[in-house]
PDB file of C-alpha atoms in Angstrom:
ATOM      1  CA  MET A   1     -32.076  -0.316  27.336  1.00 35.00           C
ATOM      2  CA  CYS A   2     -30.327  -1.856  24.352  1.00 39.00           C
ATOM      3  CA  LEU A   3     -31.989  -1.599  20.981  1.00 41.00           C
ATOM      4  CA  PRO A   4     -32.318  -5.013  19.254  1.00 40.00           C
ATOM      5  CA  LEU A   5     -30.563  -5.023  15.928  1.00 40.00           C
ATOM      6  CA  ARG A   6     -33.325  -6.791  14.014  1.00 38.00           C
ATOM      7  CA  LEU A   7     -36.152  -4.458  15.013  1.00 32.00           C
ATOM      8  CA  THR A   8     -35.677  -2.228  12.021  1.00 37.00           C
ATOM      9  CA  SER A   9     -34.790  -2.572   8.389  1.00 38.00           C
ATOM     10  CA  LEU A  10     -31.828  -0.834   6.784  1.00 35.00           C
ATOM     11  CA  ALA A  11     -34.211   1.682   5.208  1.00 38.00           C
ATOM     12  CA  ASP A  12     -35.642   2.544   8.657  1.00 39.00           C
ATOM     13  CA  ILE A  13     -32.155   2.947  10.116  1.00 36.00           C
ATOM     14  CA  MET A  14     -31.054   5.287   7.327  1.00 39.00           C
ATOM     15  CA  GLN A  15     -34.144   7.362   6.814  1.00 42.00           C
ATOM     16  CA  ASN A  16     -32.747  10.273   8.877  1.00 44.00           C
ATOM     17  CA  ALA A  17     -29.818  10.937   6.510  1.00 45.00           C
ATOM     18  CA  GLN A  18     -29.366  14.710   6.312  1.00 57.00           C
ATOM     19  CA  ASN A  19     -26.445  15.660   4.100  1.00 76.00           C
ATOM     20  CA  PRO A  20     -25.286  13.052   1.562  1.00 75.00           C
ATOM     21  CA  ALA A  21     -22.744  15.316  -0.164  1.00 77.00           C
ATOM     22  CA  ARG A  22     -21.046  16.190   3.091  1.00 85.00           C
ATOM     23  CA  GLY A  23     -21.215  12.586   4.170  1.00 84.00           C
ATOM     24  CA  ILE A  24     -19.351  11.513   1.022  1.00 81.00           C
ATOM     25  CA  LEU A  25     -16.661  14.179   1.565  1.00 88.00           C
ATOM     26  CA  LEU A  26     -16.187  13.121   5.187  1.00 91.00           C
ATOM     27  CA  MET A  27     -15.882   9.465   4.177  1.00 87.00           C
ATOM     28  CA  ILE A  28     -13.201  10.307   1.580  1.00 87.00           C
ATOM     29  CA  LEU A  29     -11.287  12.266   4.259  1.00 94.00           C
ATOM     30  CA  ALA A  30     -11.732   9.403   6.735  1.00 93.00           C
ATOM     31  CA  ILE A  31     -10.369   6.810   4.341  1.00 90.00           C
ATOM     32  CA  SER A  32      -7.435   9.107   3.529  1.00 93.00           C
ATOM     33  CA  ALA A  33      -6.677   9.311   7.252  1.00 95.00           C
ATOM     34  CA  PHE A  34      -6.996   5.530   7.662  1.00 93.00           C
ATOM     35  CA  THR A  35      -4.543   4.839   4.831  1.00 93.00           C
ATOM     36  CA  LEU A  36      -1.975   7.100   6.527  1.00 95.00           C
ATOM     37  CA  LEU A  37      -2.694   5.231   9.765  1.00 94.00           C
ATOM     38  CA  ASP A  38      -2.133   1.893   8.010  1.00 93.00           C
ATOM     39  CA  ALA A  39       1.116   3.050   6.417  1.00 94.00           C
ATOM     40  CA  SER A  40       2.402   4.374   9.743  1.00 95.00           C
ATOM     41  CA  ALA A  41       1.378   1.160  11.535  1.00 94.00           C
ATOM     42  CA  LYS A  42       3.148  -0.930   8.899  1.00 92.00           C
ATOM     43  CA  GLY A  43       6.351   0.976   9.569  1.00 93.00           C
ATOM     44  CA  LEU A  44       6.032   0.471  13.344  1.00 95.00           C
ATOM     45  CA  ILE A  45       5.076  -3.203  13.150  1.00 93.00           C
ATOM     46  CA  GLN A  46       8.401  -3.907  11.519  1.00 91.00           C
ATOM     47  CA  ARG A  47       9.980  -3.044  14.902  1.00 93.00           C
ATOM     48  CA  TYR A  48       7.195  -3.543  17.454  1.00 95.00           C
ATOM     49  CA  SER A  49       4.449  -6.109  18.020  1.00 94.00           C
ATOM     50  CA  ALA A  50       0.986  -5.546  16.492  1.00 92.00           C
ATOM     51  CA  PRO A  51      -0.762  -5.568  19.949  1.00 94.00           C
ATOM     52  CA  GLN A  52       1.539  -2.777  21.156  1.00 95.00           C
ATOM     53  CA  VAL A  53       0.853  -0.640  18.066  1.00 95.00           C
ATOM     54  CA  VAL A  54      -2.920  -1.257  18.321  1.00 94.00           C
ATOM     55  CA  TRP A  55      -2.877  -0.390  22.015  1.00 96.00           C
ATOM     56  CA  VAL A  56      -1.173   2.938  21.336  1.00 95.00           C
ATOM     57  CA  ARG A  57      -3.654   3.662  18.548  1.00 95.00           C
ATOM     58  CA  PHE A  58      -6.653   3.260  20.922  1.00 95.00           C
ATOM     59  CA  LEU A  59      -4.963   4.831  23.933  1.00 96.00           C
ATOM     60  CA  GLY A  60      -4.336   7.881  21.765  1.00 95.00           C
ATOM     61  CA  GLN A  61      -8.006   7.965  20.773  1.00 94.00           C
ATOM     62  CA  LEU A  62      -9.139   7.737  24.404  1.00 95.00           C
ATOM     63  CA  LEU A  63      -6.763  10.455  25.625  1.00 96.00           C
ATOM     64  CA  ILE A  64      -7.405  12.861  22.741  1.00 95.00           C
ATOM     65  CA  VAL A  65     -11.190  12.648  23.105  1.00 94.00           C
ATOM     66  CA  ALA A  66     -10.955  12.989  26.908  1.00 95.00           C
ATOM     67  CA  LEU A  67      -8.788  16.098  26.464  1.00 94.00           C
ATOM     68  CA  ILE A  68     -11.296  17.583  24.028  1.00 92.00           C
ATOM     69  CA  LEU A  69     -14.279  16.850  26.250  1.00 92.00           C
ATOM     70  CA  ARG A  70     -12.592  17.395  29.626  1.00 91.00           C
ATOM     71  CA  ALA A  71     -15.355  17.789  32.253  1.00 92.00           C
ATOM     72  CA  ARG A  72     -17.981  16.475  29.823  1.00 93.00           C
ATOM     73  CA  THR A  73     -16.237  13.094  29.466  1.00 93.00           C
ATOM     74  CA  PRO A  74     -18.301  11.237  32.151  1.00 93.00           C
ATOM     75  CA  ALA A  75     -21.546  12.566  30.672  1.00 93.00           C
ATOM     76  CA  MET A  76     -20.545  11.482  27.154  1.00 93.00           C
ATOM     77  CA  MET A  77     -19.737   7.987  28.402  1.00 93.00           C
ATOM     78  CA  ARG A  78     -23.372   7.501  29.431  1.00 91.00           C
ATOM     79  CA  THR A  79     -25.469   5.748  26.825  1.00 91.00           C
ATOM     80  CA  GLN A  80     -28.860   4.134  26.380  1.00 89.00           C
ATOM     81  CA  TYR A  81     -27.319   1.443  24.167  1.00 90.00           C
ATOM     82  CA  PRO A  82     -24.326  -0.050  26.021  1.00 91.00           C
ATOM     83  CA  ARG A  83     -24.629  -3.444  24.286  1.00 92.00           C
ATOM     84  CA  LEU A  84     -24.453  -1.860  20.817  1.00 91.00           C
ATOM     85  CA  HIS A  85     -21.486   0.281  21.830  1.00 92.00           C
ATOM     86  CA  LEU A  86     -19.659  -2.794  23.143  1.00 94.00           C
ATOM     87  CA  MET A  87     -20.392  -4.680  19.917  1.00 94.00           C
ATOM     88  CA  ARG A  88     -19.263  -1.763  17.807  1.00 92.00           C
ATOM     89  CA  ALA A  89     -16.093  -1.300  19.857  1.00 93.00           C
ATOM     90  CA  PHE A  90     -15.334  -5.020  19.588  1.00 95.00           C
ATOM     91  CA  PHE A  91     -15.590  -4.939  15.785  1.00 94.00           C
ATOM     92  CA  GLN A  92     -13.597  -1.715  15.544  1.00 91.00           C
ATOM     93  CA  VAL A  93     -10.763  -3.151  17.640  1.00 92.00           C
ATOM     94  CA  THR A  94     -10.917  -6.488  15.829  1.00 94.00           C
ATOM     95  CA  THR A  95     -10.657  -4.769  12.445  1.00 93.00           C
ATOM     96  CA  ALA A  96      -7.540  -2.902  13.492  1.00 92.00           C
ATOM     97  CA  ALA A  97      -5.942  -5.976  15.073  1.00 92.00           C
ATOM     98  CA  LEU A  98      -6.557  -8.203  12.035  1.00 93.00           C
ATOM     99  CA  PHE A  99      -5.411  -5.632   9.487  1.00 92.00           C
ATOM    100  CA  PHE A 100      -2.327  -4.501  11.370  1.00 92.00           C
ATOM    101  CA  SER A 101      -1.261  -8.128  12.024  1.00 91.00           C
ATOM    102  CA  SER A 102      -1.190  -8.767   8.264  1.00 90.00           C
ATOM    103  CA  LEU A 103       0.995  -5.807   7.360  1.00 89.00           C
ATOM    104  CA  ASN A 104       4.307  -7.465   8.239  1.00 86.00           C
ATOM    105  CA  HIS A 105       3.564 -10.327   5.854  1.00 86.00           C
ATOM    106  CA  ILE A 106       1.777  -8.913   2.783  1.00 85.00           C
ATOM    107  CA  GLY A 107       1.906  -5.633   0.896  1.00 85.00           C
ATOM    108  CA  LEU A 108      -0.093  -2.565   1.991  1.00 88.00           C
ATOM    109  CA  ALA A 109      -1.913  -2.366  -1.369  1.00 82.00           C
ATOM    110  CA  GLU A 110      -2.862  -6.080  -1.295  1.00 84.00           C
ATOM    111  CA  ALA A 111      -4.111  -5.866   2.293  1.00 86.00           C
ATOM    112  CA  THR A 112      -6.176  -2.750   1.505  1.00 86.00           C
ATOM    113  CA  ALA A 113      -7.644  -4.285  -1.648  1.00 82.00           C
ATOM    114  CA  LEU A 114      -8.766  -7.403   0.270  1.00 83.00           C
ATOM    115  CA  THR A 115     -10.244  -5.270   3.039  1.00 85.00           C
ATOM    116  CA  ASP A 116     -12.134  -3.271   0.412  1.00 77.00           C
ATOM    117  CA  THR A 117     -14.548  -6.162  -0.046  1.00 78.00           C
ATOM    118  CA  SER A 118     -16.274  -4.587   2.986  1.00 77.00           C
ATOM    119  CA  PRO A 119     -18.673  -2.245   1.078  1.00 70.00           C
ATOM    120  CA  VAL A 120     -20.218  -5.273  -0.607  1.00 72.00           C
ATOM    121  CA  LEU A 121     -20.246  -7.167   2.687  1.00 75.00           C
ATOM    122  CA  VAL A 122     -22.228  -4.324   4.246  1.00 70.00           C
ATOM    123  CA  THR A 123     -25.029  -5.364   1.912  1.00 66.00           C
ATOM    124  CA  LEU A 124     -24.771  -8.950   3.048  1.00 69.00           C
ATOM    125  CA  GLY A 125     -24.668  -7.890   6.682  1.00 68.00           C
ATOM    126  CA  ALA A 126     -27.744  -5.729   6.236  1.00 61.00           C
ATOM    127  CA  ALA A 127     -29.632  -8.754   4.944  1.00 64.00           C
ATOM    128  CA  LEU A 128     -28.415 -11.080   7.718  1.00 67.00           C
ATOM    129  CA  PHE A 129     -28.750  -8.734  10.681  1.00 65.00           C
ATOM    130  CA  LEU A 130     -31.177  -6.018   9.659  1.00 56.00           C
ATOM    131  CA  GLY A 131     -33.693  -8.168   7.793  1.00 60.00           C
ATOM    132  CA  GLU A 132     -33.214  -6.529   4.413  1.00 55.00           C
ATOM    133  CA  ARG A 133     -34.059  -8.614   1.366  1.00 61.00           C
ATOM    134  CA  LEU A 134     -31.075 -10.236  -0.355  1.00 61.00           C
ATOM    135  CA  GLY A 135     -31.972 -10.470  -4.029  1.00 66.00           C
ATOM    136  CA  PRO A 136     -30.108 -12.226  -6.859  1.00 72.00           C
ATOM    137  CA  ARG A 137     -28.355  -9.050  -8.063  1.00 70.00           C
ATOM    138  CA  ARG A 138     -26.927  -8.397  -4.612  1.00 67.00           C
ATOM    139  CA  LEU A 139     -25.764 -11.965  -4.403  1.00 73.00           C
ATOM    140  CA  ILE A 140     -24.062 -11.574  -7.798  1.00 77.00           C
ATOM    141  CA  GLY A 141     -22.242  -8.449  -6.516  1.00 72.00           C
ATOM    142  CA  ILE A 142     -21.088 -10.284  -3.396  1.00 70.00           C
ATOM    143  CA  GLY A 143     -19.951 -13.272  -5.445  1.00 78.00           C
ATOM    144  CA  VAL A 144     -18.006 -11.076  -7.899  1.00 80.00           C
ATOM    145  CA  ALA A 145     -16.264  -9.231  -5.064  1.00 74.00           C
ATOM    146  CA  LEU A 146     -15.196 -12.486  -3.469  1.00 75.00           C
ATOM    147  CA  THR A 147     -13.983 -13.631  -6.887  1.00 82.00           C
ATOM    148  CA  GLY A 148     -11.763 -10.558  -6.987  1.00 79.00           C
ATOM    149  CA  ALA A 149     -10.402 -11.505  -3.593  1.00 75.00           C
ATOM    150  CA  VAL A 150      -9.595 -15.017  -4.851  1.00 78.00           C
ATOM    151  CA  ILE A 151      -7.748 -13.497  -7.851  1.00 82.00           C
ATOM    152  CA  ILE A 152      -5.574 -11.509  -5.430  1.00 76.00           C
ATOM    153  CA  LEU A 153      -5.023 -14.473  -3.123  1.00 72.00           C
ATOM    154  CA  ARG A 154      -4.488 -16.989  -5.986  1.00 73.00           C
ATOM    155  CA  PRO A 155      -4.619 -20.138  -3.786  1.00 62.00           C
ATOM    156  CA  GLY A 156      -2.682 -22.988  -5.372  1.00 55.00           C
ATOM    157  CA  ALA A 157      -0.534 -20.651  -7.478  1.00 53.00           C
ATOM    158  CA  GLY A 158       2.368 -20.605  -5.051  1.00 51.00           C
ATOM    159  CA  VAL A 159       1.758 -17.027  -3.900  1.00 50.00           C
ATOM    160  CA  PHE A 160      -0.936 -17.703  -1.297  1.00 63.00           C
ATOM    161  CA  THR A 161      -0.144 -17.055   2.354  1.00 76.00           C
ATOM    162  CA  TRP A 162      -2.475 -17.593   5.285  1.00 80.00           C
ATOM    163  CA  TRP A 163      -1.700 -14.066   6.431  1.00 85.00           C
ATOM    164  CA  ALA A 164      -3.708 -12.808   3.437  1.00 82.00           C
ATOM    165  CA  LEU A 165      -6.869 -14.119   5.052  1.00 86.00           C
ATOM    166  CA  LEU A 166      -6.539 -11.566   7.839  1.00 91.00           C
ATOM    167  CA  PRO A 167      -7.556  -8.569   5.679  1.00 90.00           C
ATOM    168  CA  LEU A 168     -10.585 -10.542   4.496  1.00 87.00           C
ATOM    169  CA  ALA A 169     -11.567 -11.177   8.099  1.00 91.00           C
ATOM    170  CA  ALA A 170     -10.953  -7.481   8.757  1.00 92.00           C
ATOM    171  CA  ALA A 171     -13.360  -6.647   5.912  1.00 89.00           C
ATOM    172  CA  VAL A 172     -16.113  -8.663   7.599  1.00 88.00           C
ATOM    173  CA  SER A 173     -15.389  -6.977  10.921  1.00 92.00           C
ATOM    174  CA  PHE A 174     -15.310  -3.533   9.303  1.00 87.00           C
ATOM    175  CA  ALA A 175     -18.666  -4.165   7.638  1.00 86.00           C
ATOM    176  CA  ALA A 176     -20.205  -5.053  11.007  1.00 87.00           C
ATOM    177  CA  ASN A 177     -18.596  -1.953  12.519  1.00 87.00           C
ATOM    178  CA  SER A 178     -20.037   0.238   9.748  1.00 81.00           C
ATOM    179  CA  ILE A 179     -23.589  -1.050  10.256  1.00 82.00           C
ATOM    180  CA  LEU A 180     -23.414  -0.567  14.014  1.00 86.00           C
ATOM    181  CA  THR A 181     -21.806   2.883  13.610  1.00 82.00           C
ATOM    182  CA  ARG A 182     -24.672   3.933  11.354  1.00 74.00           C
ATOM    183  CA  ARG A 183     -27.193   2.576  13.856  1.00 77.00           C
ATOM    184  CA  ILE A 184     -25.718   4.283  16.888  1.00 82.00           C
ATOM    185  CA  GLY A 185     -24.823   7.495  15.078  1.00 72.00           C
ATOM    186  CA  GLN A 186     -28.505   8.217  14.470  1.00 71.00           C
ATOM    187  CA  TYR A 187     -29.171   8.648  18.181  1.00 81.00           C
ATOM    188  CA  GLU A 188     -26.002   9.539  20.087  1.00 85.00           C
ATOM    189  CA  PRO A 189     -23.067  11.981  19.765  1.00 86.00           C
ATOM    190  CA  VAL A 190     -19.946  10.918  17.937  1.00 85.00           C
ATOM    191  CA  TRP A 191     -17.946  11.336  21.147  1.00 91.00           C
ATOM    192  CA  THR A 192     -19.808   8.558  22.923  1.00 92.00           C
ATOM    193  CA  ALA A 193     -18.780   6.022  20.309  1.00 90.00           C
ATOM    194  CA  MET A 194     -15.223   7.385  20.322  1.00 92.00           C
ATOM    195  CA  LEU A 195     -14.926   7.014  24.111  1.00 94.00           C
ATOM    196  CA  TRP A 196     -16.340   3.499  24.191  1.00 95.00           C
ATOM    197  CA  GLY A 197     -14.132   2.378  21.283  1.00 93.00           C
ATOM    198  CA  GLY A 198     -11.009   3.940  22.763  1.00 94.00           C
ATOM    199  CA  LEU A 199     -11.612   2.497  26.214  1.00 96.00           C
ATOM    200  CA  PHE A 200     -12.398  -1.000  24.886  1.00 96.00           C
ATOM    201  CA  GLY A 201      -9.282  -1.071  22.703  1.00 94.00           C
ATOM    202  CA  THR A 202      -7.028   0.303  25.420  1.00 96.00           C
ATOM    203  CA  VAL A 203      -8.188  -2.258  28.000  1.00 96.00           C
ATOM    204  CA  ALA A 204      -8.301  -5.237  25.584  1.00 93.00           C
ATOM    205  CA  PHE A 205      -4.810  -4.785  24.242  1.00 94.00           C
ATOM    206  CA  GLY A 206      -3.431  -3.503  27.532  1.00 94.00           C
ATOM    207  CA  LEU A 207      -3.914  -7.016  28.867  1.00 93.00           C
ATOM    208  CA  ALA A 208      -1.459  -8.328  26.264  1.00 91.00           C
ATOM    209  CA  LEU A 209       1.217  -5.690  26.852  1.00 93.00           C
ATOM    210  CA  PRO A 210       3.237  -7.493  29.567  1.00 93.00           C
ATOM    211  CA  ALA A 211       3.992 -10.312  27.146  1.00 93.00           C
ATOM    212  CA  VAL A 212       4.819  -8.198  24.069  1.00 93.00           C
ATOM    213  CA  TRP A 213       5.982  -4.810  25.317  1.00 94.00           C
ATOM    214  CA  LYS A 214       9.142  -3.328  23.833  1.00 94.00           C
ATOM    215  CA  PRO A 215      10.444   0.046  25.046  1.00 95.00           C
ATOM    216  CA  ILE A 216       9.658   2.757  22.511  1.00 94.00           C
ATOM    217  CA  GLU A 217      12.724   4.410  21.019  1.00 95.00           C
ATOM    218  CA  MET A 218      12.745   8.200  20.977  1.00 95.00           C
ATOM    219  CA  ALA A 219      13.061   8.219  17.190  1.00 95.00           C
ATOM    220  CA  ASP A 220       9.784   6.260  16.899  1.00 96.00           C
ATOM    221  CA  LEU A 221       7.828   8.336  19.424  1.00 95.00           C
ATOM    222  CA  PRO A 222       6.536  10.907  16.881  1.00 95.00           C
ATOM    223  CA  LEU A 223       5.234   8.110  14.681  1.00 96.00           C
ATOM    224  CA  PHE A 224       3.405   6.507  17.632  1.00 96.00           C
ATOM    225  CA  VAL A 225       1.863   9.911  18.461  1.00 95.00           C
ATOM    226  CA  PHE A 226       0.849  10.298  14.821  1.00 96.00           C
ATOM    227  CA  VAL A 227      -0.823   6.849  14.871  1.00 95.00           C
ATOM    228  CA  GLY A 228      -2.956   7.907  17.822  1.00 94.00           C
ATOM    229  CA  MET A 229      -3.876  11.234  16.288  1.00 95.00           C
ATOM    230  CA  ILE A 230      -4.609  10.138  12.704  1.00 95.00           C
ATOM    231  CA  GLY A 231      -6.568   7.083  13.889  1.00 93.00           C
ATOM    232  CA  THR A 232      -8.722   9.347  16.070  1.00 93.00           C
ATOM    233  CA  LEU A 233      -9.296  11.783  13.256  1.00 94.00           C
ATOM    234  CA  GLY A 234     -10.312   8.989  10.879  1.00 93.00           C
ATOM    235  CA  GLN A 235     -12.797   7.574  13.365  1.00 89.00           C
ATOM    236  CA  VAL A 236     -14.409  10.964  14.018  1.00 90.00           C
ATOM    237  CA  LEU A 237     -14.769  11.594  10.278  1.00 92.00           C
ATOM    238  CA  MET A 238     -16.168   8.104   9.575  1.00 87.00           C
ATOM    239  CA  ILE A 239     -18.683   8.171  12.414  1.00 84.00           C
ATOM    240  CA  ARG A 240     -19.871  11.626  11.396  1.00 86.00           C
ATOM    241  CA  SER A 241     -20.128  10.544   7.764  1.00 86.00           C
ATOM    242  CA  LEU A 242     -22.279   7.532   8.654  1.00 78.00           C
ATOM    243  CA  SER A 243     -24.420   9.730  10.891  1.00 80.00           C
ATOM    244  CA  ILE A 244     -25.455  12.120   8.153  1.00 81.00           C
ATOM    245  CA  ALA A 245     -25.453   9.918   5.028  1.00 76.00           C
ATOM    246  CA  GLU A 246     -26.556   6.394   4.112  1.00 70.00           C
ATOM    247  CA  ALA A 247     -23.901   3.708   4.565  1.00 67.00           C
ATOM    248  CA  GLY A 248     -24.724   2.243   1.145  1.00 64.00           C
ATOM    249  CA  LEU A 249     -24.148   5.673  -0.434  1.00 67.00           C
ATOM    250  CA  VAL A 250     -20.796   6.536   1.142  1.00 76.00           C
ATOM    251  CA  ALA A 251     -19.256   3.020   1.375  1.00 70.00           C
ATOM    252  CA  PRO A 252     -18.071   2.819  -2.298  1.00 70.00           C
ATOM    253  CA  PHE A 253     -16.004   5.968  -1.818  1.00 77.00           C
ATOM    254  CA  SER A 254     -13.764   3.951   0.485  1.00 77.00           C
ATOM    255  CA  TYR A 255     -12.212   2.538  -2.707  1.00 76.00           C
ATOM    256  CA  ILE A 256     -10.010   5.617  -2.849  1.00 80.00           C
ATOM    257  CA  GLY A 257      -8.120   3.813  -0.103  1.00 82.00           C
ATOM    258  CA  VAL A 258      -6.759   1.295  -2.671  1.00 81.00           C
ATOM    259  CA  VAL A 259      -5.183   4.120  -4.697  1.00 82.00           C
ATOM    260  CA  LEU A 260      -3.724   5.819  -1.629  1.00 86.00           C
ATOM    261  CA  ALA A 261      -2.468   2.555  -0.126  1.00 88.00           C
ATOM    262  CA  THR A 262      -0.709   1.719  -3.395  1.00 86.00           C
ATOM    263  CA  LEU A 263       0.872   5.168  -3.393  1.00 88.00           C
ATOM    264  CA  TRP A 264       2.078   4.897   0.250  1.00 91.00           C
ATOM    265  CA  GLY A 265       3.327   1.365  -0.360  1.00 90.00           C
ATOM    266  CA  ALA A 266       5.412   2.505  -3.308  1.00 89.00           C
ATOM    267  CA  LEU A 267       6.724   5.645  -1.606  1.00 90.00           C
ATOM    268  CA  PHE A 268       7.559   4.271   1.830  1.00 91.00           C
ATOM    269  CA  PHE A 269       8.064   0.509   1.427  1.00 90.00           C
ATOM    270  CA  ASN A 270       9.043   0.059  -2.242  1.00 90.00           C
ATOM    271  CA  GLU A 271       5.988  -2.238  -2.702  1.00 86.00           C
ATOM    272  CA  TYR A 272       4.258  -2.449  -6.043  1.00 83.00           C
ATOM    273  CA  PRO A 273       1.168  -4.601  -6.699  1.00 81.00           C
ATOM    274  CA  ASP A 274       1.576  -7.226  -9.385  1.00 81.00           C
ATOM    275  CA  PHE A 275      -0.669  -7.653 -12.425  1.00 85.00           C
ATOM    276  CA  TRP A 276      -3.134 -10.060 -10.767  1.00 82.00           C
ATOM    277  CA  THR A 277      -3.490  -7.899  -7.683  1.00 81.00           C
ATOM    278  CA  VAL A 278      -4.464  -5.008  -9.942  1.00 85.00           C
ATOM    279  CA  VAL A 279      -6.972  -7.222 -11.782  1.00 87.00           C
ATOM    280  CA  GLY A 280      -8.472  -8.514  -8.530  1.00 83.00           C
ATOM    281  CA  THR A 281      -8.719  -4.989  -7.152  1.00 82.00           C
ATOM    282  CA  ILE A 282     -10.559  -3.785 -10.268  1.00 86.00           C
ATOM    283  CA  VAL A 283     -12.995  -6.717  -9.929  1.00 85.00           C
ATOM    284  CA  ILE A 284     -13.685  -5.867  -6.297  1.00 79.00           C
ATOM    285  CA  VAL A 285     -14.186  -2.175  -7.050  1.00 80.00           C
ATOM    286  CA  CYS A 286     -16.527  -2.931  -9.975  1.00 83.00           C
ATOM    287  CA  ALA A 287     -18.577  -5.283  -7.809  1.00 77.00           C
ATOM    288  CA  GLY A 288     -18.908  -2.618  -5.141  1.00 71.00           C
ATOM    289  CA  LEU A 289     -19.885   0.068  -7.620  1.00 75.00           C
ATOM    290  CA  TYR A 290     -22.428  -2.313  -9.192  1.00 75.00           C
ATOM    291  CA  VAL A 291     -24.081  -2.956  -5.824  1.00 68.00           C
ATOM    292  CA  TRP A 292     -24.037   0.768  -5.059  1.00 66.00           C
ATOM    293  CA  HIS A 293     -25.626   1.551  -8.432  1.00 70.00           C
ATOM    294  CA  ARG A 294     -28.368  -1.035  -7.842  1.00 67.00           C
ATOM    295  CA  GLU A 295     -29.010   0.282  -4.322  1.00 61.00           C
ATOM    296  CA  THR A 296     -29.194   3.882  -5.605  1.00 63.00           C
ATOM    297  CA  ARG A 297     -31.673   2.938  -8.335  1.00 66.00           C
ATOM    298  CA  HIS A 298     -33.728   0.891  -5.871  1.00 60.00           C
ATOM    299  CA  ARG A 299     -33.930   3.774  -3.413  1.00 57.00           C
ATOM    300  CA  ALA A 300     -34.791   6.243  -6.173  1.00 58.00           C
ATOM    301  CA  GLY A 301     -37.553   3.926  -7.426  1.00 56.00           C
ATOM    302  CA  SER A 302     -38.929   3.471  -3.927  1.00 55.00           C
ATOM    303  CA  ALA A 303     -38.967   7.227  -3.353  1.00 52.00           C
ATOM    304  CA  ALA A 304     -40.737   7.960  -6.665  1.00 48.00           C
ATOM    305  CA  PRO A 305     -44.470   8.804  -6.360  1.00 49.00           C
TER     306      PRO A 305
END
């Protein structure tokens, strides 16, 4: 039986958090893995289509988890919440597709900065889908984060491209994925979510392969293998992080991804963010940290006798 998303508040969903410190560490490691995935995908997308790269990423996840589980794979596929797993898999695959599709058109640092509006959007999603109250301070945080995104995009300044909207859409999708991951992770093993996500992505993008397939050159094969492996590792770390620590607590630590993405962009693609991208990124990060600070104080006040 599927569990309706609006039956519980965000506090109810997250009350079983067990190890916040470990959850933070796992999220930092997950984001580090994801930035390496993004940099590798950017290199491949210069020579192959985005659907082909995304397909390999999720096929790798499916095969690696199946090899780890072996005979336990069918048992781990069974779930009491198939609808939530399908929704989570859809948002996971959509996030990857949107983000990867943007990488051939905008810089890695800019795309990552725009996607990093997601921690603030988690707050908005919790209010819309989990029934949590959306107060004026949270609205201010959301508004400031979106202002930072506008600074990066700079519509009307001659630097705007429609491709830059894809990372923003990926941020919305990632926020939905995070909320669903936290929900499912409270009740089922990490491997169940990994199998459903890997299978969904493999099937969905496998349908597009006949139209976009390009034979993989031997020199690129190690990078494709790395994409499958590092994407799988990042997902395991993120799901585990959200299973043992509150999403609102660990989400701001995803901002380390901006620093790492800037580093990989400079090292591998000779991309350097301009002044306004740096300003917009700082605005987004400050908004996220403000919301996190407010949430932390609110939880501490609620827990006080």
